[in-house]
Amino acid sequence: MLWSLLKIVLFVAAVAALTLGAGYLMESQGGVQITAGGMEFTLGPLQSVIAAIVLVFVLWVVFKLVSLLIAILKFINGDDTALSRYFDRNRERKGYQAMSEGLLALASGEGKLAMAKAQKAERYLHKPEVTHLLTAQAAELTGDTRKAEEVYKKLITNEQTRFVGIRGMLKQKLAKGDTDTALKLAERAFALKPKHEEIQDVLLQLQAQKHDWQGARRTLSAKLKHGALPRDIYRRRDAVLALSEAKDIMDEDKPIEAREAAIAASKGSPDLIPGASMAARSYIAQEKPKLAARILKKAWSVQPHPDLAAAFAEIAPDETPQARMKRFGTLTSVKPDHRETRLLKAELALAAEDFPEARRAVGNLAETEPDARVLTVMAAIAKGEGAGEQVVRGWLAKALVAPRGPQWVCDKCHHVHAEWVPVCDNCEGFDTLSWRNPPHSDVAPAGAEMLPLIIGALEDKADEPTAEPDTEAPEVLTPTQEVPDEPPVETAGTDAEKRPDVPDAETVEEPAQTAEPEKAK
């Protein structure tokens, strides 16, 4: 509104200035004297200004006629497009102006205006390879996906704009969730421009979702070849794809190929825990325990993990707990201060019923990293050392509300998985799972946060000395109290019959029940 008001003020000021100038010219003296062919012309000030304007217009017309004459001469000399270029020059100027205005409207988010300018530019320019793209993007901005899809199909028919059309259709299919068609379009776009990083990433993602592991490995090799991927990341992701291919092969009952793929995966990326575990199990199946132990030790040196310990235990499944503790010493000596190593030593000691050694292995983990696994191990240690039931329940109550500890968590969406998968089940991200602590939720189950306090109160109550009963007050026995040594009450029934004023039958039944252990003695 302010700009409109400013334009009105400027218009009024311009009219006033012209009026003032015209009045000044009419009132002024003098003018212009022109002598031509013995004739003399005298023009006043206002007439001089009008004559100058007419002269400029005449010169413009002369230049136009000269340009037309030159175009006619060129056409006569054999240039067939000379006249068409002369008449289309103005149309091109208008078309490119509409094109630039449409691009500006598209950048500013004005979809309808961009669509109108695109149609105007197409009417003047007749260059679909330029105007169709603006029309498609303007249609997408306004939400007209049907129009955008029609324009992209037209772009595909032109060899110059085929890649642009395929890329636009690919985005349309991905937005609709049609991954089958999107995969075919991505393959076509990759064949046209294999160096395009966006197409490489989309194709790799779609191939991983469809479990096309061989195709994904080819795409990954293309990314490395064209410099779009560092070599260390390439090795890691190629190992992930090899492992995924091995898992599918094992599901199809092809163990030899699965073993080779798993071994290749473990060699390509030692920190890939599922690959190392599968490769070790393949060596165990081939009766090569030393090679299996070597792979597991190498992976353990990178990152200790329970799956590696489970595979290491499968090397000798029938050994005694004491022999297993001794054999696992070669594994636990790699990273002795790591949390997973300490818990593994504690669990091995529990299996061997060496509870003091288990407590030494756990150390201060219950204070520094009190997750569910640590607290459960502490409960088992307390149970093995003969602690009271309240102490064991206290540890288990703390484990109930404690964090679960490291898990397979997606780095993109933080979704927790029960086991490792190459593609996230939630966001479908490829190679986004890592073994770490998930974001801890402050919301605990209803009433669970009170369990440690309740168990602690039971422990405090159990530690208090029992008060001496008052001799004057009658003693009330509970089911958990012991009955003092007294002679059997043989006349309980007759006394009850002689005393009709007995207020409650329970006072008679309870001593009778508690007297049974004395009879058994």
Coordinates of C-alpha atoms in Angstrom, one line a residue:
M1 CA 0.0 0.0 0.0
L2 CA 2.9 2.4 0.8
W3 CA 4.4 1.7 -2.6
S4 CA 1.1 2.4 -4.4
L5 CA 0.8 5.7 -2.5
L6 CA 4.4 6.6 -3.5
K7 CA 3.7 5.9 -7.2
I8 CA 0.7 8.2 -7.1
V9 CA 2.8 11.0 -5.5
L10 CA 5.5 10.5 -8.2
F11 CA 3.0 10.7 -11.0
V12 CA 1.4 13.9 -9.7
A13 CA 4.9 15.4 -9.2
A14 CA 5.8 14.4 -12.8
V15 CA 2.6 16.0 -14.2
A16 CA 3.2 19.1 -12.2
A17 CA 6.8 19.4 -13.5
L18 CA 5.8 19.0 -17.1
T19 CA 3.0 21.6 -16.7
L20 CA 5.5 24.0 -15.0
G21 CA 8.0 23.4 -17.8
A22 CA 5.5 24.0 -20.6
G23 CA 4.3 27.2 -19.0
Y24 CA 7.9 28.4 -18.6
L25 CA 8.6 27.6 -22.3
M26 CA 5.5 29.5 -23.4
E27 CA 6.4 32.6 -21.4
S28 CA 10.1 32.6 -22.3
Q29 CA 11.4 34.7 -25.2
G30 CA 13.7 33.6 -28.1
G31 CA 13.7 30.2 -29.8
V32 CA 15.4 28.4 -32.7
Q33 CA 16.1 30.0 -36.1
I34 CA 16.6 27.6 -39.0
T35 CA 17.8 28.7 -42.5
A36 CA 17.5 26.2 -45.4
G37 CA 17.4 26.9 -49.2
G38 CA 17.1 30.6 -48.8
M39 CA 14.2 30.2 -46.4
E40 CA 14.3 31.1 -42.8
F41 CA 12.2 29.4 -40.0
T42 CA 11.9 30.7 -36.5
L43 CA 10.6 28.3 -33.8
G44 CA 9.6 29.3 -30.3
P45 CA 10.8 27.5 -27.2
L46 CA 7.8 25.1 -27.0
Q47 CA 7.9 24.5 -30.7
S48 CA 11.6 23.7 -30.5
V49 CA 10.9 21.0 -27.9
I50 CA 8.2 19.5 -30.0
A51 CA 10.4 19.5 -33.1
A52 CA 13.2 17.7 -31.2
I53 CA 10.8 15.0 -30.2
V54 CA 9.5 14.6 -33.7
L55 CA 13.1 14.4 -35.0
V56 CA 14.0 11.6 -32.6
F57 CA 10.9 9.6 -33.7
V58 CA 11.7 10.1 -37.4
L59 CA 15.3 8.9 -36.8
W60 CA 14.0 5.7 -35.1
V61 CA 11.7 5.0 -38.0
V62 CA 14.5 5.5 -40.5
F63 CA 16.8 3.1 -38.6
K64 CA 14.0 0.5 -38.6
L65 CA 13.5 0.9 -42.3
V66 CA 17.2 0.6 -42.9
S67 CA 17.3 -2.7 -40.9
L68 CA 14.3 -4.0 -42.9
L69 CA 16.0 -3.0 -46.2
I70 CA 19.2 -4.9 -45.1
A71 CA 17.1 -8.0 -44.2
I72 CA 15.5 -7.9 -47.6
L73 CA 18.8 -7.6 -49.4
K74 CA 20.1 -10.6 -47.4
F75 CA 17.0 -12.6 -48.3
I76 CA 17.5 -11.7 -52.0
N77 CA 21.1 -12.9 -51.8
G78 CA 20.1 -16.4 -50.5
D79 CA 19.7 -16.0 -46.7
D80 CA 16.3 -17.8 -46.3
T81 CA 16.0 -16.9 -42.6
A82 CA 16.9 -13.2 -42.8
L83 CA 13.4 -11.9 -42.8
S84 CA 12.2 -14.4 -40.2
R85 CA 15.0 -13.3 -37.9
Y86 CA 14.1 -9.7 -38.4
F87 CA 10.5 -10.2 -37.4
D88 CA 11.3 -12.7 -34.6
R89 CA 13.8 -10.5 -32.9
N90 CA 11.1 -8.6 -31.1
R91 CA 9.3 -11.9 -30.2
E92 CA 12.5 -13.3 -28.7
R93 CA 13.1 -10.2 -26.7
K94 CA 9.6 -10.5 -25.2
G95 CA 10.0 -14.3 -24.7
Y96 CA 13.3 -14.0 -22.8
Q97 CA 11.9 -11.2 -20.7
A98 CA 8.9 -13.4 -19.8
M99 CA 11.4 -16.3 -19.1
S100 CA 13.5 -14.2 -16.7
E101 CA 10.4 -13.0 -14.9
G102 CA 9.2 -16.6 -14.6
L103 CA 12.5 -17.7 -13.1
L104 CA 12.4 -14.8 -10.6
A105 CA 8.8 -15.7 -9.7
L106 CA 9.8 -19.4 -9.3
A107 CA 12.7 -18.4 -7.0
S108 CA 10.4 -16.3 -4.9
G109 CA 7.8 -19.0 -4.5
E110 CA 5.1 -17.5 -6.7
G111 CA 4.0 -20.6 -8.5
K112 CA 1.0 -19.3 -10.4
L113 CA 2.9 -16.3 -11.6
A114 CA 5.7 -18.5 -12.7
M115 CA 3.3 -20.7 -14.6
A116 CA 1.8 -17.7 -16.4
K117 CA 5.2 -16.4 -17.4
A118 CA 6.2 -19.8 -18.6
Q119 CA 3.2 -20.1 -20.9
K120 CA 4.0 -16.6 -22.2
A121 CA 7.6 -17.4 -22.9
E122 CA 6.6 -20.6 -24.6
R123 CA 4.2 -18.7 -26.9
Y124 CA 7.0 -16.3 -27.9
L125 CA 10.1 -18.4 -28.0
H126 CA 8.9 -21.8 -29.3
K127 CA 11.8 -23.5 -27.4
P128 CA 10.3 -26.4 -25.4
E129 CA 13.7 -27.5 -24.0
V130 CA 13.7 -24.3 -22.1
T131 CA 10.1 -23.4 -21.3
H132 CA 9.0 -27.0 -20.4
L133 CA 11.4 -27.1 -17.5
L134 CA 10.1 -23.9 -16.1
T135 CA 6.5 -25.1 -16.6
A136 CA 7.2 -28.4 -14.8
Q137 CA 8.9 -26.7 -11.8
A138 CA 6.1 -24.1 -11.6
A139 CA 3.5 -26.9 -11.6
E140 CA 5.3 -28.7 -8.8
L141 CA 5.4 -25.5 -6.8
T142 CA 1.6 -25.1 -7.2
G143 CA 1.0 -28.8 -6.4
D144 CA -0.2 -29.7 -9.9
T145 CA 1.7 -33.0 -10.1
R146 CA -0.3 -34.2 -13.0
K147 CA 0.7 -31.3 -15.1
A148 CA 4.3 -31.7 -14.0
E149 CA 4.3 -35.4 -14.9
E150 CA 2.9 -34.6 -18.4
V151 CA 5.7 -32.0 -19.0
Y152 CA 8.4 -34.4 -17.8
K153 CA 7.1 -37.0 -20.2
K154 CA 7.5 -34.5 -23.0
L155 CA 11.1 -33.7 -21.9
I156 CA 11.9 -37.4 -22.0
T157 CA 11.1 -37.5 -25.7
N158 CA 13.7 -34.9 -26.5
E159 CA 17.3 -36.2 -26.5
Q160 CA 18.7 -32.9 -25.1
T161 CA 16.3 -32.9 -22.1
R162 CA 15.9 -36.7 -21.5
F163 CA 18.0 -36.8 -18.3
V164 CA 16.1 -33.8 -16.9
G165 CA 12.8 -35.5 -17.6
I166 CA 13.8 -38.8 -16.1
R167 CA 15.1 -37.1 -13.0
G168 CA 11.8 -35.2 -12.6
M169 CA 9.8 -38.3 -13.1
L170 CA 12.0 -40.1 -10.6
K171 CA 11.3 -37.5 -7.9
Q172 CA 7.6 -37.8 -8.7
K173 CA 7.6 -41.6 -8.3
L174 CA 9.6 -41.4 -5.0
A175 CA 7.1 -38.9 -3.6
K176 CA 4.3 -41.3 -4.5
G177 CA 6.1 -44.3 -3.0
D178 CA 6.3 -46.2 -6.3
T179 CA 9.8 -47.6 -5.7
D180 CA 9.6 -50.2 -8.5
T181 CA 9.2 -47.6 -11.2
A182 CA 11.6 -45.3 -9.4
L183 CA 14.3 -48.0 -9.5
K184 CA 13.9 -48.4 -13.3
L185 CA 14.0 -44.6 -13.8
A186 CA 17.1 -44.4 -11.6
E187 CA 18.8 -47.1 -13.7
R188 CA 18.0 -45.2 -16.9
A189 CA 19.3 -41.9 -15.4
F190 CA 22.4 -43.6 -14.2
A191 CA 23.1 -45.0 -17.7
L192 CA 22.8 -41.5 -19.1
K193 CA 25.0 -39.8 -16.5
P194 CA 26.9 -42.3 -14.3
K195 CA 28.9 -39.4 -12.7
H196 CA 25.8 -37.7 -11.2
E197 CA 26.1 -38.1 -7.4
E198 CA 22.4 -37.6 -6.6
I199 CA 21.4 -40.4 -9.0
Q200 CA 24.1 -42.6 -7.6
D201 CA 22.8 -42.2 -4.1
V202 CA 19.2 -42.7 -5.1
L203 CA 20.0 -45.8 -7.1
L204 CA 22.1 -47.3 -4.3
Q205 CA 19.3 -46.6 -1.8
L206 CA 16.7 -48.2 -4.0
Q207 CA 18.8 -51.3 -4.8
A208 CA 19.5 -51.8 -1.1
Q209 CA 15.8 -51.6 -0.3
K210 CA 15.1 -54.2 -3.0
H211 CA 17.9 -56.5 -1.8
D212 CA 19.7 -56.2 -5.1
W213 CA 23.1 -56.5 -3.5
Q214 CA 25.1 -57.2 -6.6
G215 CA 23.6 -54.2 -8.4
A216 CA 24.3 -52.1 -5.3
R217 CA 27.9 -53.2 -5.3
R218 CA 28.3 -52.1 -8.9
T219 CA 26.8 -48.7 -8.1
L220 CA 29.1 -48.4 -5.2
S221 CA 32.1 -49.2 -7.4
A222 CA 31.0 -46.5 -9.8
K223 CA 30.9 -44.0 -7.0
L224 CA 34.4 -44.9 -6.1
K225 CA 35.6 -44.8 -9.7
H226 CA 34.2 -41.3 -10.3
G227 CA 35.6 -39.9 -7.0
A228 CA 32.2 -39.5 -5.2
L229 CA 33.2 -41.8 -2.3
P230 CA 36.3 -42.1 -0.1
R231 CA 38.0 -45.4 -0.2
D232 CA 37.5 -46.2 3.5
I233 CA 33.8 -45.6 3.3
Y234 CA 33.7 -47.7 0.1
R235 CA 35.3 -50.6 1.9
R236 CA 32.8 -50.4 4.8
R237 CA 29.7 -50.2 2.6
D238 CA 31.0 -52.9 0.2
A239 CA 31.5 -55.1 3.3
V240 CA 27.9 -54.4 4.4
L241 CA 26.6 -55.3 0.9
A242 CA 28.7 -58.5 0.8
L243 CA 27.4 -59.5 4.3
S244 CA 23.8 -58.8 3.2
E245 CA 24.3 -60.9 0.1
A246 CA 25.7 -63.7 2.2
K247 CA 22.7 -63.6 4.5
D248 CA 20.4 -64.0 1.6
I249 CA 22.5 -66.8 0.2
M250 CA 22.3 -68.6 3.5
D251 CA 18.5 -68.3 3.4
E252 CA 18.6 -70.0 0.0
D253 CA 20.7 -72.9 1.3
K254 CA 23.9 -72.1 -0.5
P255 CA 26.5 -72.3 2.3
I256 CA 29.7 -72.3 0.3
E257 CA 28.9 -69.0 -1.4
A258 CA 27.7 -67.6 1.8
R259 CA 31.0 -68.4 3.6
E260 CA 33.0 -66.8 0.9
A261 CA 30.9 -63.6 0.9
A262 CA 31.0 -63.5 4.7
I263 CA 34.8 -63.9 4.8
A264 CA 35.1 -61.1 2.1
A265 CA 32.9 -58.9 4.3
S266 CA 35.0 -59.4 7.4
K267 CA 38.2 -58.7 5.5
G268 CA 36.8 -55.6 3.9
S269 CA 35.7 -54.0 7.2
P270 CA 36.9 -55.6 10.5
D271 CA 34.6 -53.3 12.5
L272 CA 31.5 -54.9 10.9
I273 CA 30.5 -57.1 13.8
P274 CA 27.9 -59.2 12.0
G275 CA 30.3 -59.9 9.2
A276 CA 33.0 -61.1 11.6
S277 CA 30.6 -63.3 13.5
M278 CA 29.3 -64.9 10.3
A279 CA 32.8 -65.4 8.9
A280 CA 33.9 -67.0 12.2
R281 CA 30.9 -69.4 12.1
S282 CA 31.8 -70.3 8.5
Y283 CA 35.3 -71.2 9.6
I284 CA 33.9 -73.2 12.5
A285 CA 31.7 -75.1 10.1
Q286 CA 34.9 -75.9 8.0
E287 CA 36.6 -77.1 11.2
K288 CA 39.1 -74.2 11.2
P289 CA 38.9 -72.9 14.8
K290 CA 42.2 -71.0 14.6
L291 CA 41.0 -68.8 11.7
A292 CA 37.7 -68.2 13.4
A293 CA 39.5 -67.1 16.6
R294 CA 41.8 -64.9 14.6
I295 CA 38.9 -63.1 13.0
L296 CA 37.0 -62.6 16.3
K297 CA 40.1 -61.3 18.1
K298 CA 40.7 -58.8 15.3
A299 CA 37.0 -57.6 15.5
W300 CA 37.2 -57.6 19.3
S301 CA 40.2 -55.3 19.2
V302 CA 38.2 -52.8 17.1
Q303 CA 34.9 -53.0 19.1
P304 CA 34.0 -55.6 21.8
H305 CA 30.5 -57.0 21.3
P306 CA 28.4 -59.8 22.8
D307 CA 27.9 -61.4 19.4
L308 CA 31.6 -61.8 19.0
A309 CA 31.8 -63.5 22.4
A310 CA 28.9 -65.8 21.5
A311 CA 30.7 -66.8 18.3
F312 CA 34.0 -67.3 20.2
A313 CA 32.1 -69.7 22.6
E314 CA 30.8 -71.8 19.7
I315 CA 34.4 -72.7 18.8
A316 CA 34.4 -75.2 21.7
P317 CA 30.8 -75.6 22.8
D318 CA 31.3 -78.7 25.1
E319 CA 34.1 -77.3 27.3
T320 CA 33.7 -76.9 31.1
P321 CA 33.2 -73.4 32.6
Q322 CA 36.8 -73.4 34.0
A323 CA 38.2 -74.4 30.7
R324 CA 36.1 -71.7 29.0
M325 CA 37.4 -69.1 31.4
K326 CA 41.0 -70.1 30.5
R327 CA 40.4 -70.1 26.8
F328 CA 38.5 -66.8 26.8
G329 CA 41.6 -65.2 28.4
T330 CA 43.1 -64.7 25.0
L331 CA 40.1 -62.7 24.0
T332 CA 39.6 -60.7 27.2
S333 CA 43.2 -59.7 27.3
V334 CA 42.8 -57.6 24.1
K335 CA 40.9 -54.8 25.7
P336 CA 40.8 -55.6 29.5
D337 CA 39.4 -52.3 30.6
H338 CA 36.6 -52.2 28.2
R339 CA 33.1 -52.4 29.6
E340 CA 32.1 -55.4 27.4
T341 CA 35.3 -57.2 28.4
R342 CA 34.6 -56.8 32.1
L343 CA 31.0 -58.0 31.8
L344 CA 32.2 -61.0 29.8
K345 CA 34.7 -61.9 32.5
A346 CA 31.9 -61.5 35.1
E347 CA 29.5 -63.8 33.2
L348 CA 32.2 -66.4 32.7
A349 CA 33.0 -66.3 36.4
L350 CA 29.3 -66.7 37.3
A351 CA 29.1 -69.8 35.1
A352 CA 32.1 -71.2 36.9
E353 CA 30.5 -70.2 40.3
D354 CA 33.5 -68.0 41.1
F355 CA 31.4 -65.2 42.6
P356 CA 34.3 -63.1 44.1
E357 CA 36.0 -63.1 40.8
A358 CA 32.8 -62.0 39.1
R359 CA 32.5 -59.1 41.6
R360 CA 36.1 -58.0 40.9
A361 CA 35.4 -58.1 37.2
V362 CA 32.4 -55.9 37.4
G363 CA 34.2 -53.4 39.6
N364 CA 32.4 -50.0 39.8
L365 CA 30.2 -50.5 36.7
A366 CA 27.2 -50.5 39.0
E367 CA 28.0 -46.9 39.9
T368 CA 29.4 -45.6 36.7
E369 CA 27.3 -47.4 34.0
P370 CA 24.3 -48.9 35.8
D371 CA 22.3 -50.4 32.9
A372 CA 20.0 -53.4 33.0
R373 CA 22.7 -55.9 32.1
V374 CA 25.2 -54.7 34.8
L375 CA 22.5 -54.6 37.5
T376 CA 21.3 -58.1 36.5
V377 CA 24.8 -59.4 36.8
M378 CA 25.1 -57.8 40.3
A379 CA 21.8 -59.6 41.3
A380 CA 23.3 -62.9 40.1
I381 CA 26.5 -62.2 42.1
A382 CA 24.5 -61.4 45.2
K383 CA 22.4 -64.5 44.8
G384 CA 25.5 -66.7 44.4
E385 CA 27.2 -65.1 47.5
G386 CA 24.2 -66.0 49.6
A387 CA 22.7 -62.6 50.1
G388 CA 19.2 -62.1 51.3
E389 CA 16.2 -62.2 49.0
Q390 CA 15.6 -58.5 49.6
V391 CA 19.1 -57.7 48.3
V392 CA 18.6 -59.7 45.2
R393 CA 15.2 -58.1 44.6
G394 CA 16.7 -54.7 45.1
W395 CA 19.2 -55.2 42.3
L396 CA 16.5 -56.6 40.0
A397 CA 14.2 -53.6 40.8
K398 CA 17.0 -51.2 39.9
A399 CA 17.6 -53.2 36.6
L400 CA 13.9 -52.8 35.8
V401 CA 14.1 -49.0 35.5
A402 CA 17.7 -48.7 34.3
P403 CA 18.6 -48.2 30.7
R404 CA 19.0 -51.3 28.5
G405 CA 22.6 -50.4 27.5
P406 CA 24.1 -50.4 24.0
Q407 CA 21.9 -51.5 21.2
W408 CA 21.7 -51.3 17.4
V409 CA 20.5 -47.7 16.9
C410 CA 19.9 -45.9 13.6
D411 CA 22.0 -42.8 13.4
K412 CA 19.4 -41.0 11.3
C413 CA 16.1 -41.6 13.0
H414 CA 17.3 -43.2 16.3
H415 CA 15.2 -46.3 15.8
V416 CA 16.3 -49.2 18.0
H417 CA 16.6 -52.6 16.3
A418 CA 16.8 -56.0 18.0
E419 CA 19.5 -57.2 15.5
W420 CA 21.7 -55.6 12.9
V421 CA 20.1 -55.0 9.4
P422 CA 21.7 -53.2 6.4
V423 CA 18.7 -51.0 5.9
C424 CA 16.8 -49.3 8.7
D425 CA 13.3 -50.6 9.2
N426 CA 12.0 -47.1 10.1
C427 CA 13.7 -44.6 7.8
E428 CA 15.1 -47.1 5.2
G429 CA 18.6 -45.6 5.6
F430 CA 21.4 -47.7 4.2
D431 CA 24.3 -48.6 6.6
T432 CA 23.0 -46.3 9.4
L433 CA 23.0 -48.7 12.3
S434 CA 25.7 -48.4 15.1
W435 CA 26.2 -50.2 18.4
R436 CA 25.6 -47.5 21.0
N437 CA 23.4 -46.4 23.8
P438 CA 20.0 -45.2 22.5
P439 CA 18.6 -41.8 23.7
H440 CA 17.4 -42.6 27.2
S441 CA 13.7 -41.8 27.8
D442 CA 12.8 -40.1 31.1
V443 CA 9.4 -41.9 31.1
A444 CA 9.5 -45.0 33.2
P445 CA 6.7 -47.6 33.5
A446 CA 4.0 -46.6 36.0
G447 CA 5.2 -47.3 39.5
A448 CA 8.5 -48.8 38.4
E449 CA 10.5 -45.8 39.7
M450 CA 9.2 -46.6 43.2
L451 CA 10.5 -50.2 43.2
P452 CA 14.1 -49.4 44.4
L453 CA 12.6 -47.3 47.3
I454 CA 10.2 -50.1 48.3
I455 CA 13.0 -52.7 48.3
G456 CA 15.2 -50.4 50.2
A457 CA 12.5 -49.9 52.8
L458 CA 12.1 -53.7 53.1
E459 CA 15.8 -54.0 53.6
D460 CA 15.8 -51.3 56.3
K461 CA 12.9 -53.0 58.0
A462 CA 14.7 -56.4 57.9
D463 CA 17.8 -54.9 59.5
E464 CA 15.9 -53.4 62.5
P465 CA 16.0 -55.4 65.7
T466 CA 12.7 -57.1 66.7
A467 CA 11.0 -55.4 69.7
E468 CA 10.3 -57.4 72.8
P469 CA 6.6 -58.2 73.1
D470 CA 4.6 -56.6 75.9
T471 CA 3.8 -59.1 78.6
E472 CA 0.5 -57.5 79.4
A473 CA -0.8 -57.4 75.8
P474 CA -1.8 -60.6 74.1
E475 CA 0.6 -61.9 71.4
V476 CA -0.8 -62.0 67.9
L477 CA 0.9 -64.5 65.7
T478 CA 1.4 -64.0 61.9
P479 CA 2.0 -66.7 59.4
T480 CA 5.7 -65.7 59.1
Q481 CA 6.4 -65.8 62.8
E482 CA 7.8 -68.8 64.6
V483 CA 5.8 -70.5 67.3
P484 CA 7.6 -70.8 70.6
D485 CA 8.3 -74.2 72.0
E486 CA 5.2 -75.1 74.1
P487 CA 3.5 -78.4 74.9
P488 CA 0.8 -79.4 72.5
V489 CA -2.6 -78.0 73.3
E490 CA -4.7 -81.1 73.6
T491 CA -7.7 -79.5 75.4
A492 CA -8.3 -76.7 72.9
G493 CA -11.4 -78.2 71.6
T494 CA -12.9 -79.0 75.0
D495 CA -12.1 -75.5 76.3
A496 CA -13.8 -74.0 73.4
E497 CA -16.8 -76.1 74.1
K498 CA -16.8 -75.1 77.8
R499 CA -16.5 -71.4 77.0
P500 CA -19.4 -70.3 74.8
D501 CA -18.2 -66.6 75.1
V502 CA -15.3 -67.1 72.7
P503 CA -15.4 -64.1 70.4
D504 CA -13.8 -65.5 67.3
A505 CA -13.0 -69.0 66.1
E506 CA -9.7 -67.9 64.5
T507 CA -8.2 -67.5 67.9
V508 CA -8.7 -71.2 68.5
E509 CA -7.7 -72.4 65.0
E510 CA -4.4 -70.5 64.8
P511 CA -2.8 -72.1 67.9
A512 CA -4.1 -75.5 66.8
Q513 CA -2.4 -75.0 63.4
T514 CA 0.8 -73.8 64.9
A515 CA 0.9 -76.8 67.3
E516 CA 1.4 -79.2 64.4
P517 CA 5.2 -78.7 64.0
E518 CA 5.5 -79.5 67.8
K519 CA 3.7 -82.7 67.3
A520 CA 6.0 -83.5 64.3
K521 CA 9.0 -83.0 66.6

